[in-house]
Short mmCIF file of C-alpha atoms and ligand atoms in Angstrom, two decimals:
data_model
loop_
_atom_site.label_atom_id
_atom_site.label_comp_id
_atom_site.label_asym_id
_atom_site.label_seq_id
_atom_site.Cartn_x
_atom_site.Cartn_y
_atom_site.Cartn_z
CA MET A 515 3.68 15.81 1.81
CA ASP A 516 2.25 13.08 4.05
CA ALA A 517 -1.25 14.26 4.97
CA THR A 518 -1.24 12.21 8.18
CA HIS A 519 1.90 13.91 9.49
CA HIS A 520 3.71 10.99 10.97
CA VAL A 521 7.41 10.35 10.95
CA GLY A 522 9.60 7.53 12.19
CA SER A 523 13.28 6.76 11.75
CA LEU A 524 15.03 6.50 8.41
CA ILE A 525 17.63 3.75 8.50
CA ASP A 526 19.55 2.77 5.38
CA GLY A 527 16.84 4.18 3.13
CA THR A 528 13.87 2.54 4.88
CA TRP A 529 11.35 4.24 7.18
CA ARG A 530 11.08 2.32 10.42
CA GLU A 531 8.90 2.51 13.51
CA GLY A 532 10.53 2.65 16.93
CA ALA A 533 8.76 3.29 20.23
CA ASP A 534 5.00 3.96 20.46
CA PRO A 535 3.90 7.10 18.59
CA VAL A 536 4.05 10.38 20.49
CA ALA A 537 1.50 13.12 19.73
CA LEU A 538 2.79 16.59 18.84
CA HIS A 539 0.56 19.44 20.00
CA GLU A 540 0.17 22.88 18.43
CA PRO A 541 1.73 25.60 20.59
CA ALA A 542 -1.10 27.93 19.48
CA HIS A 543 -3.84 25.35 20.21
CA PRO A 544 -2.42 22.94 22.79
CA THR A 545 -5.42 20.59 22.60
CA GLN A 546 -4.92 20.07 18.86
CA VAL A 547 -2.55 17.44 17.54
CA VAL A 548 -0.34 18.32 14.55
CA GLY A 549 0.81 14.75 14.03
CA THR A 550 2.82 11.99 15.64
CA PHE A 551 6.32 10.59 15.61
CA SER A 552 7.71 7.27 16.63
CA PRO A 553 10.83 7.90 18.72
CA ALA A 554 13.93 5.98 17.66
CA THR A 555 14.97 3.25 20.05
CA SER A 556 18.57 2.74 21.09
CA ALA A 557 18.73 -0.29 18.77
CA LEU A 558 17.55 1.81 15.80
CA ALA A 559 20.14 4.50 16.57
CA ASP A 560 22.77 1.77 16.60
CA GLU A 561 21.59 0.57 13.17
CA ALA A 562 21.60 4.16 11.92
CA VAL A 563 25.29 4.54 12.74
CA ALA A 564 26.10 1.19 11.12
CA ALA A 565 24.20 2.25 7.98
CA ALA A 566 26.05 5.57 7.80
CA ARG A 567 29.40 3.79 8.12
CA ALA A 568 28.48 1.26 5.46
CA ALA A 569 27.36 4.00 3.03
CA LEU A 570 30.50 6.10 3.51
CA PRO A 571 32.97 4.50 1.02
CA ALA A 572 30.66 4.77 -1.99
CA TRP A 573 29.46 8.28 -1.08
CA ARG A 574 32.95 9.68 -0.59
CA ALA A 575 34.05 8.06 -3.83
CA MET A 576 31.50 10.12 -5.80
CA THR A 577 32.66 13.50 -7.04
CA SER A 578 31.57 16.46 -4.98
CA ILE A 579 29.84 17.77 -8.12
CA ASP A 580 27.62 14.68 -8.32
CA ARG A 581 26.86 14.91 -4.61
CA ALA A 582 25.97 18.58 -5.02
CA ARG A 583 23.49 17.73 -7.80
CA ILE A 584 21.43 15.75 -5.27
CA VAL A 585 21.54 18.60 -2.76
CA ARG A 586 20.41 21.05 -5.46
CA LYS A 587 17.55 18.78 -6.45
CA ALA A 588 16.48 18.56 -2.79
CA ALA A 589 16.47 22.37 -2.69
CA SER A 590 14.09 22.45 -5.68
CA LEU A 591 11.79 19.90 -4.03
CA ILE A 592 11.66 21.94 -0.82
CA GLU A 593 10.88 25.01 -2.89
CA ASP A 594 8.02 23.16 -4.62
CA ARG A 595 6.67 21.93 -1.26
CA GLY A 596 7.43 25.25 0.45
CA GLU A 597 3.95 26.41 1.37
CA ALA A 598 2.93 23.08 2.89
CA ILE A 599 6.19 22.85 4.85
CA ALA A 600 5.81 26.44 6.08
CA ARG A 601 2.27 25.78 7.33
CA LEU A 602 3.41 22.61 9.07
CA MET A 603 6.28 24.55 10.66
CA THR A 604 3.93 27.17 12.06
CA ARG A 605 1.63 24.50 13.48
CA GLU A 606 4.47 22.41 14.93
CA GLU A 607 6.81 25.14 16.28
CA GLY A 608 4.57 28.20 16.60
CA LYS A 609 6.40 30.90 14.61
CA THR A 610 4.32 33.09 12.29
CA LEU A 611 3.62 31.93 8.76
CA ALA A 612 5.71 34.79 7.38
CA GLU A 613 8.63 33.61 9.51
CA SER A 614 8.12 29.99 8.43
CA ARG A 615 8.03 31.01 4.77
CA GLY A 616 11.22 32.97 5.34
CA GLU A 617 12.86 29.91 6.90
CA VAL A 618 11.85 27.73 3.96
CA HIS A 619 13.30 30.24 1.46
CA ARG A 620 16.49 30.53 3.45
CA THR A 621 16.77 26.75 3.58
CA VAL A 622 16.47 26.53 -0.20
CA ASP A 623 19.21 29.15 -0.60
CA THR A 624 21.39 27.41 1.98
CA LEU A 625 21.20 24.10 0.14
CA HIS A 626 22.05 25.82 -3.14
CA TYR A 627 24.92 27.74 -1.57
CA HIS A 628 26.63 24.68 -0.12
CA ALA A 629 26.08 22.83 -3.39
CA THR A 630 28.08 25.54 -5.19
CA GLN A 631 30.98 24.85 -2.83
CA ALA A 632 31.48 21.60 -4.73
CA TRP A 633 33.26 23.72 -7.34
CA SER A 634 35.58 25.49 -4.92
CA ALA A 635 39.33 24.82 -5.08
CA ALA A 636 40.09 21.39 -3.69
CA GLY A 637 43.49 22.42 -2.35
CA THR A 638 46.44 24.77 -2.72
CA VAL A 639 49.71 24.10 -4.52
CA TYR A 640 52.78 25.50 -2.74
CA THR A 641 56.32 26.28 -3.81
CA SER A 642 58.54 23.45 -2.62
CA SER A 643 62.04 23.59 -1.16
CA ASN A 644 62.84 20.60 -3.37
CA PRO A 645 62.83 21.53 -7.10
CA VAL A 646 61.26 18.20 -8.15
CA GLU A 647 58.73 18.03 -5.38
CA HIS A 648 55.01 18.83 -5.79
CA ALA A 649 53.68 20.15 -2.45
CA ALA A 650 49.96 20.68 -2.06
CA THR A 651 47.05 20.49 0.32
CA HIS A 652 44.24 18.01 -0.16
CA ARG A 653 40.85 17.67 1.57
CA VAL A 654 39.03 14.49 2.51
CA PRO A 655 35.67 14.02 4.26
CA VAL A 656 35.75 13.61 8.04
CA GLY A 657 33.60 10.46 7.87
CA VAL A 658 30.32 9.86 9.72
CA VAL A 659 28.79 13.03 11.20
CA ALA A 660 26.16 13.18 13.94
CA ALA A 661 23.97 16.29 13.58
CA ILE A 662 21.95 17.17 16.69
CA THR A 663 19.60 20.12 16.26
CA PRO A 664 17.16 22.32 18.21
CA TRP A 665 13.51 23.12 17.51
CA ASN A 666 13.69 26.88 16.93
CA PHE A 667 14.82 26.58 13.28
CA PRO A 668 13.63 23.05 12.60
CA LEU A 669 14.40 23.08 8.85
CA LEU A 670 17.16 25.66 8.43
CA ILE A 671 19.63 24.56 11.11
CA PRO A 672 19.54 20.93 9.93
CA ALA A 673 20.01 22.19 6.35
CA TRP A 674 23.06 24.28 7.21
CA LYS A 675 24.63 21.21 8.81
CA LEU A 676 23.55 18.47 6.39
CA ALA A 677 24.23 20.36 3.15
CA PRO A 678 27.97 20.96 3.70
CA ALA A 679 28.36 17.54 5.36
CA LEU A 680 26.94 15.85 2.27
CA VAL A 681 28.57 17.97 -0.42
CA HIS A 682 31.98 17.39 1.16
CA GLY A 683 31.49 13.61 1.20
CA ASN A 684 30.35 12.68 4.71
CA THR A 685 27.47 10.46 5.72
CA VAL A 686 25.13 11.59 8.47
CA VAL A 687 23.06 10.45 11.44
CA PHE A 688 20.60 13.26 12.12
CA LYS A 689 18.79 13.63 15.46
CA PRO A 690 16.21 16.45 15.40
CA ALA A 691 14.63 18.10 18.43
CA SER A 692 11.68 16.20 19.91
CA PHE A 693 9.37 19.22 19.49
CA THR A 694 9.84 19.41 15.71
CA PRO A 695 10.52 16.00 14.12
CA LEU A 696 7.84 16.48 11.42
CA VAL A 697 9.41 19.50 9.75
CA ALA A 698 12.90 18.05 10.20
CA GLY A 699 11.64 14.91 8.47
CA GLU A 700 10.64 17.00 5.44
CA LEU A 701 14.31 17.83 4.80
CA VAL A 702 15.16 14.15 4.90
CA ARG A 703 12.25 13.27 2.58
CA ALA A 704 13.40 15.88 0.07
CA LEU A 705 16.94 14.49 0.07
CA LEU A 706 15.63 10.95 -0.42
CA ASP A 707 13.30 12.04 -3.22
CA ALA A 708 16.23 13.84 -4.82
CA GLY A 709 18.05 10.51 -5.15
CA LEU A 710 20.24 10.35 -2.07
CA PRO A 711 21.65 6.81 -1.85
CA ASP A 712 20.49 4.60 1.02
CA GLY A 713 22.32 5.08 4.30
CA VAL A 714 23.89 8.45 3.42
CA VAL A 715 21.48 10.27 5.75
CA ASN A 716 19.87 8.36 8.60
CA PHE A 717 17.23 10.06 10.72
CA VAL A 718 16.61 9.21 14.38
CA PRO A 719 14.00 11.41 16.04
CA GLY A 720 14.07 10.65 19.75
CA SER A 721 15.03 11.87 23.17
CA GLY A 722 18.25 13.50 24.30
CA ALA A 723 19.42 10.02 25.30
CA ILE A 724 19.56 9.08 21.60
CA GLY A 725 21.73 12.16 21.01
CA ALA A 726 23.99 11.18 23.90
CA GLN A 727 24.28 7.65 22.48
CA LEU A 728 25.47 9.04 19.13
CA VAL A 729 27.99 11.34 20.79
CA ALA A 730 29.53 8.43 22.72
CA ASP A 731 29.61 6.09 19.70
CA GLY A 732 33.18 5.50 18.51
CA ARG A 733 31.94 5.03 14.91
CA ILE A 734 30.90 8.72 14.76
CA ASP A 735 33.81 10.88 13.59
CA ALA A 736 32.33 14.34 14.16
CA VAL A 737 29.45 15.87 16.10
CA THR A 738 27.79 19.15 15.10
CA PHE A 739 25.38 20.48 17.71
CA THR A 740 23.17 23.52 18.12
CA GLY A 741 21.31 23.92 21.38
CA SER A 742 21.68 24.76 25.01
CA GLU A 743 24.94 25.43 26.80
CA PRO A 744 24.80 22.58 29.37
CA VAL A 745 24.01 19.92 26.77
CA GLY A 746 26.67 21.35 24.44
CA ARG A 747 29.37 21.20 27.11
CA GLU A 748 28.43 17.62 27.97
CA ILE A 749 28.72 16.69 24.30
CA GLN A 750 32.07 18.47 24.03
CA THR A 751 33.46 16.54 27.02
CA VAL A 752 32.37 13.13 25.77
CA ALA A 753 33.24 13.63 22.09
CA THR A 754 36.62 15.26 22.57
CA ALA A 755 37.65 12.63 25.14
CA ARG A 756 37.42 10.02 22.39
CA GLY A 757 39.08 12.22 19.75
CA ALA A 758 35.99 13.13 17.70
CA LYS A 759 35.62 16.55 16.09
CA VAL A 760 33.03 18.78 17.77
CA GLN A 761 31.22 21.91 16.61
CA LEU A 762 28.97 23.71 19.10
CA GLU A 763 26.60 26.62 18.56
CA LEU A 764 25.16 27.50 21.96
CA GLY A 765 23.32 30.34 23.56
CA GLY A 766 24.02 34.04 23.84
CA HIS A 767 23.27 37.10 25.93
CA ASN A 768 23.30 39.55 23.08
CA PRO A 769 23.58 43.24 23.89
CA ALA A 770 22.35 46.15 21.77
CA ILE A 771 24.09 49.44 22.56
CA VAL A 772 22.11 52.57 21.68
CA LEU A 773 24.30 55.67 21.83
CA ALA A 774 23.22 59.28 22.14
CA ASP A 775 23.70 59.97 18.41
CA ALA A 776 21.72 56.92 17.26
CA ASN A 777 18.81 57.28 14.85
CA LEU A 778 16.15 56.26 17.36
CA GLU A 779 13.62 55.23 14.73
CA GLN A 780 16.14 52.91 13.09
CA ALA A 781 17.17 51.50 16.47
CA LEU A 782 13.60 50.87 17.62
CA THR A 783 12.69 48.99 14.46
CA ALA A 784 15.74 46.75 14.85
CA LEU A 785 15.15 46.26 18.58
CA VAL A 786 11.54 45.16 18.12
CA ALA A 787 12.70 42.57 15.57
CA GLY A 788 15.67 41.59 17.73
CA VAL A 789 13.56 40.88 20.81
CA THR A 790 10.32 39.54 19.36
CA SER A 791 11.02 37.72 16.08
CA GLY A 792 10.60 33.99 16.59
CA SER A 793 8.98 34.96 19.92
CA GLY A 794 12.49 35.71 21.16
CA GLN A 795 13.49 32.05 20.79
CA LYS A 796 16.64 32.77 18.82
CA CYS A 797 20.17 32.35 20.07
CA THR A 798 20.90 35.77 18.51
CA ALA A 799 17.88 37.55 20.03
CA THR A 800 18.56 40.89 21.73
CA ARG A 801 18.63 40.23 25.50
CA ARG A 802 20.01 43.52 26.89
CA ILE A 803 19.65 47.09 25.65
CA LEU A 804 22.43 49.35 26.91
CA ALA A 805 20.95 52.80 26.31
CA HIS A 806 22.86 56.04 26.72
CA ARG A 807 21.40 57.83 29.72
CA SER A 808 20.43 60.83 27.59
CA ILE A 809 18.01 58.78 25.46
CA HIS A 810 17.24 55.96 27.92
CA ASP A 811 13.79 57.13 29.05
CA GLU A 812 12.56 58.03 25.58
CA LEU A 813 13.74 54.70 24.20
CA LEU A 814 12.07 52.79 27.03
CA GLY A 815 8.75 54.56 26.49
CA GLN A 816 8.75 54.15 22.73
CA LEU A 817 9.81 50.50 22.86
CA ALA A 818 7.02 49.72 25.33
CA LYS A 819 4.48 51.36 23.00
CA ARG A 820 5.68 49.26 20.06
CA PHE A 821 5.66 46.05 22.07
CA GLU A 822 2.12 46.73 23.28
CA ALA A 823 0.94 47.34 19.71
CA LEU A 824 2.20 43.97 18.41
CA VAL A 825 -0.50 41.50 17.41
CA ILE A 826 0.02 38.19 19.21
CA GLY A 827 -1.76 35.02 18.18
CA ASP A 828 -1.87 31.91 16.02
CA GLY A 829 0.84 32.41 13.44
CA LEU A 830 -1.38 31.00 10.70
CA GLN A 831 -3.72 33.98 11.00
CA ASP A 832 -3.26 37.07 8.86
CA GLY A 833 -1.87 40.07 10.68
CA VAL A 834 -0.34 38.13 13.58
CA GLN A 835 3.13 39.49 14.33
CA MET A 836 4.26 37.18 17.11
CA GLY A 837 3.31 33.57 17.79
CA PRO A 838 3.36 31.49 20.98
CA LEU A 839 6.39 29.96 22.65
CA VAL A 840 7.14 26.38 21.70
CA SER A 841 5.61 24.80 24.82
CA GLY A 842 3.82 25.55 28.05
CA HIS A 843 6.96 24.54 29.95
CA ALA A 844 9.08 26.99 27.93
CA ARG A 845 6.56 29.78 28.54
CA ASP A 846 6.41 29.04 32.29
CA GLU A 847 10.21 28.98 32.54
CA VAL A 848 10.53 32.38 30.87
CA ASP A 849 7.71 33.76 33.00
CA ALA A 850 9.44 32.49 36.16
CA GLU A 851 12.69 34.21 35.16
CA VAL A 852 10.81 37.49 34.67
CA ALA A 853 9.14 37.12 38.08
CA SER A 854 12.49 36.37 39.69
CA ALA A 855 14.05 39.48 38.08
CA VAL A 856 11.20 41.59 39.50
CA ARG A 857 11.81 40.08 42.94
CA GLU A 858 15.49 41.00 42.57
CA GLY A 859 14.48 44.61 41.94
CA ALA A 860 13.91 45.02 38.18
CA GLU A 861 10.87 47.05 37.09
CA LEU A 862 8.37 45.28 34.81
CA VAL A 863 7.71 47.99 32.22
CA THR A 864 5.40 45.94 30.03
CA GLY A 865 4.66 42.30 29.20
CA GLY A 866 4.06 39.08 31.08
CA PRO A 867 1.69 36.17 30.44
CA VAL A 868 -1.20 36.59 28.03
CA THR A 869 -4.52 35.36 29.36
CA ASP A 870 -6.91 36.40 26.56
CA PRO A 871 -9.49 33.55 26.37
CA ALA A 872 -9.78 34.12 22.62
CA LEU A 873 -6.23 32.76 22.31
CA ASP A 874 -7.28 29.17 23.01
CA GLY A 875 -4.79 28.50 25.82
CA GLY A 876 -1.79 28.95 23.49
CA HIS A 877 1.64 29.29 25.10
CA TYR A 878 1.85 33.06 24.79
CA LEU A 879 4.00 35.58 26.58
CA ALA A 880 3.62 39.25 25.74
CA PRO A 881 6.84 40.97 24.64
CA THR A 882 8.36 41.95 27.95
CA ILE A 883 10.60 44.83 29.01
CA LEU A 884 12.41 44.96 32.32
CA ALA A 885 14.24 48.07 33.44
CA THR A 886 17.03 48.15 35.98
CA THR A 887 20.36 49.81 36.75
CA ASP A 888 21.78 46.61 38.23
CA HIS A 889 23.89 44.79 35.64
CA THR A 890 24.51 41.91 38.05
CA LEU A 891 20.92 40.63 38.05
CA ARG A 892 20.60 37.04 36.85
CA ILE A 893 18.39 38.18 33.95
CA CYS A 894 21.29 40.36 32.73
CA ARG A 895 23.70 37.42 32.66
CA GLU A 896 21.77 34.21 31.94
CA GLU A 897 19.92 33.51 28.71
CA VAL A 898 16.11 33.61 28.93
CA PHE A 899 14.76 32.01 25.76
CA GLY A 900 11.71 34.17 25.03
CA PRO A 901 10.59 37.71 24.06
CA VAL A 902 12.15 39.41 27.08
CA VAL A 903 14.67 42.25 27.13
CA THR A 904 16.28 44.21 29.94
CA VAL A 905 17.02 47.89 29.41
CA LEU A 906 19.92 49.41 31.34
CA PRO A 907 21.38 52.95 31.24
CA VAL A 908 25.05 53.54 30.39
CA ASP A 909 27.06 56.76 30.47
CA GLY A 910 29.32 56.48 27.46
CA VAL A 911 30.99 54.31 24.88
CA ASP A 912 33.60 52.86 27.21
CA GLU A 913 31.05 51.77 29.78
CA ALA A 914 28.72 50.45 27.06
CA PHE A 915 31.44 48.26 25.54
CA ASP A 916 32.62 47.00 28.95
CA ARG A 917 29.07 46.11 29.98
CA ALA A 918 28.36 44.53 26.61
CA ASN A 919 31.31 42.16 27.05
CA ASP A 920 30.61 41.43 30.68
CA THR A 921 28.89 38.05 30.36
CA ARG A 922 30.47 34.71 29.59
CA PHE A 923 28.68 34.59 26.22
CA GLY A 924 29.94 36.02 22.94
CA LEU A 925 27.47 35.34 20.13
CA ALA A 926 26.09 38.61 18.69
CA ALA A 927 25.99 42.32 19.55
CA ALA A 928 24.60 45.48 17.99
CA VAL A 929 25.60 49.15 18.18
CA PHE A 930 23.42 52.04 17.06
CA THR A 931 25.49 55.12 16.28
CA ALA A 932 26.63 57.35 13.42
CA ASP A 933 30.13 57.75 14.84
CA GLU A 934 32.66 56.21 12.42
CA GLN A 935 35.24 55.70 15.15
CA VAL A 936 32.80 53.80 17.34
CA ILE A 937 31.74 51.69 14.36
CA ARG A 938 35.36 50.71 13.68
CA ARG A 939 35.91 50.03 17.37
CA ALA A 940 32.82 47.79 17.54
CA ALA A 941 34.32 45.29 15.11
CA ASP A 942 37.53 45.19 17.14
CA ASP A 943 36.34 45.39 20.71
CA LEU A 944 32.99 43.64 21.00
CA ALA A 945 33.84 40.10 22.11
CA VAL A 946 31.26 38.36 19.92
CA GLY A 947 31.25 36.33 16.72
CA MET A 948 28.73 38.60 14.95
CA VAL A 949 28.84 42.40 15.16
CA ASN A 950 25.85 44.40 13.84
CA VAL A 951 26.03 48.16 13.36
CA ASN A 952 22.69 49.96 13.11
CA CYS A 953 20.91 46.64 12.59
CA SER A 954 19.49 43.83 14.70
CA THR A 955 21.53 41.27 16.62
CA THR A 956 19.46 38.63 14.81
CA GLY A 957 20.61 39.38 11.26
CA SER A 958 22.99 37.04 9.46
CA GLU A 959 23.85 36.04 5.91
CA LEU A 960 24.16 32.39 4.95
CA HIS A 961 27.45 32.96 3.09
CA LEU A 962 29.24 34.51 6.09
CA PRO A 963 30.49 32.56 9.12
CA PHE A 964 27.88 32.06 11.83
CA GLY A 965 28.83 31.42 15.43
CA GLY A 966 30.17 32.85 18.61
CA MET A 967 33.13 33.16 20.92
CA ARG A 968 33.70 32.09 24.51
CA ALA A 969 30.72 30.27 26.14
CA SER A 970 28.63 30.58 22.97
CA SER A 971 30.73 28.19 20.99
CA ALA A 972 33.63 25.74 20.92
CA PRO A 973 37.08 26.17 19.41
CA GLY A 974 37.09 25.32 15.72
CA PRO A 975 35.50 26.30 12.42
CA LYS A 976 32.23 28.21 12.47
CA GLU A 977 29.13 27.15 10.58
CA GLN A 978 27.87 28.52 7.24
CA GLY A 979 29.83 30.40 4.60
CA GLU A 980 33.11 29.02 3.28
CA THR A 981 34.26 28.09 6.78
CA ALA A 982 31.65 25.31 6.92
CA ARG A 983 33.95 23.20 4.79
CA ASP A 984 36.71 23.35 7.41
CA PHE A 985 34.59 21.38 9.86
CA TYR A 986 33.36 18.79 7.39
CA THR A 987 36.76 18.02 5.86
CA GLU A 988 40.24 17.13 7.05
CA LEU A 989 43.05 19.09 5.42
CA LYS A 990 46.17 17.10 4.54
CA ALA A 991 49.58 18.16 3.28
CA VAL A 992 50.74 15.99 0.36
CA TYR A 993 54.35 15.86 -0.94
CA VAL A 994 55.07 14.06 -4.21
CA VAL A 995 58.49 13.51 -5.78
CA PRO A 996 58.95 11.62 -9.05
CA ALA A 997 59.61 7.90 -8.71
CA GLY A 998 63.37 7.35 -8.61
P1 NDP B 1139 18.71 21.45 24.00
O1 NDP B 1139 20.16 21.61 24.22
O2 NDP B 1139 17.91 20.90 25.08
O3 NDP B 1139 18.42 20.47 22.75
C1 NDP B 1139 19.09 20.58 21.54
C2 NDP B 1139 19.16 19.19 20.92
O4 NDP B 1139 19.97 18.34 21.74
C3 NDP B 1139 17.81 18.48 20.82
O5 NDP B 1139 17.79 17.67 19.68
C4 NDP B 1139 17.80 17.63 22.08
O6 NDP B 1139 16.92 16.52 22.02
C5 NDP B 1139 19.25 17.16 22.11
N1 NDP B 1139 19.72 16.72 23.42
C6 NDP B 1139 19.17 16.95 24.64
N2 NDP B 1139 19.93 16.39 25.60
C7 NDP B 1139 20.97 15.78 24.98
C8 NDP B 1139 22.12 15.06 25.43
N3 NDP B 1139 22.34 14.83 26.72
N4 NDP B 1139 23.00 14.61 24.52
C9 NDP B 1139 22.81 14.84 23.20
N5 NDP B 1139 21.75 15.52 22.71
C10 NDP B 1139 20.84 15.99 23.58
O7 NDP B 1139 18.24 22.87 23.48
P2 NDP B 1139 16.79 23.32 23.00
O8 NDP B 1139 16.23 22.39 22.01
O9 NDP B 1139 16.01 23.56 24.22
O10 NDP B 1139 17.13 24.69 22.20
C11 NDP B 1139 17.21 25.93 22.81
C12 NDP B 1139 18.66 26.30 23.17
O11 NDP B 1139 19.49 26.20 22.03
C13 NDP B 1139 18.82 27.70 23.67
O12 NDP B 1139 19.60 27.72 24.82
C14 NDP B 1139 19.53 28.46 22.55
O13 NDP B 1139 20.32 29.50 22.96
C15 NDP B 1139 20.29 27.40 21.87
N6 NDP B 1139 20.42 27.70 20.43
C16 NDP B 1139 21.62 28.13 19.94
C17 NDP B 1139 21.78 28.47 18.62
C18 NDP B 1139 23.11 28.92 18.07
O14 NDP B 1139 23.29 28.90 16.89
N7 NDP B 1139 24.07 29.32 18.88
C19 NDP B 1139 20.65 28.37 17.68
C20 NDP B 1139 19.45 27.90 18.29
C21 NDP B 1139 19.35 27.59 19.61
P3 NDP B 1139 15.41 16.66 22.57
O15 NDP B 1139 14.76 17.70 21.76
O16 NDP B 1139 14.87 15.31 22.34
O17 NDP B 1139 15.53 17.02 24.02
#
């Protein structure tokens, strides 16, 4: 890995400098610089799209099995470089080293998984109404894909977009988040070192304006985006208006229902992980706990104790269980939302800013619990991207499910119960893309579909698992009769 930690744009196989280098600061030590990146200019982004278009015919003409070999080789390279990438991730984004290592391992598996899809059935043969006709489906790549990604999973989210895009024959222009271009660049380096032909992946770190330029570019056939709801909706409007395919993975307001018969120990362990892993900066993080009134007070007390016992600090240090937020601005925004909830009447049970001078001015926020009975508070409806959860009492299963569904989001939900009927009902009635029973809202498997419903997503195929292919290919019906 480049010891100087600098990254620019990759255009048609060549690293290029754009605007003046920008310093990237460590969230745990804001005065320390992790490295620099040179933001892509508009002209470079334009060249990136041209390069992706030019590389498309040769790339799509290769067999998917040959394309998958390159993706598998990139997985091996990331595995070999794993420890260095994980340490860089912790310094650049702030998550703990254990979390960064986990993300690297998951990225390796994700690349391997999508590579294996090269061997999946290419189409289906159907019975025809004409005895001499051969009727079948056939898949082709969509074309040039723009991948626009957030900072909270700077390696994994790009991997779960780029791997299926590449295996299924598309070329890519990849715009990472401006907080994490260094780690994102490591995925691109691994693909290049694995033998990816020039122009197949082009990398344009830069501002949101570069992302918007890609979305509006008529040479881009599909846009896959993970990030905030307002940006996602803007992308959807622009891309769909010009007939491009769009995939959106947006925010959530994920409820965890804890019923009277729940195993409290099991629920508490999952809730601590659901609220605090990644410092709560996960789209699937638990945002509301709907606790049956009979166990509400005990749960609140025990959760507060566990939050207060968590070790907060620089994620590179042994024993640290929760790192800082990604930036001072992010921390201040979350803090302001907590203060506003308290003004609206919520009780601050534990948490708030961390001012320990030993923590070097890092962007920390202690895991925070708010308690209220008012489900209409803004904090109960709008996503707050940090380690903050609101606990609310409910009186039974019907109320719990109604309250759980009563936001515009529909990403993930959890239910803690031993009742088989409630478990079956959860899969049917919770209006979310990912239902978790007796486990955290944040859990997911790379070979199952990932994504939400309603305001958390956009119509169309979900990411990950077999469904990933449906976004990155077009399905055709083909009818062949013998030449007459
Ligand atoms: P943003 O939406 O601000 O940014 C996401 C990406 O979009 C970044 O690369 C950003 O660039 C780029 N971008 C910003 N403005 C535009 C624009 N106008 N047109 C095109 N691209 C643009 O989100 P965050 O990075 O702040 O990520 C946090 C949010 O993402 C949270 O709301 C969270 O819920 C959501 N999220 C959802 C996930 C899911 O799977 N559903 C997973 C992870 C996060 P730049 O960085 O340069 O601003």
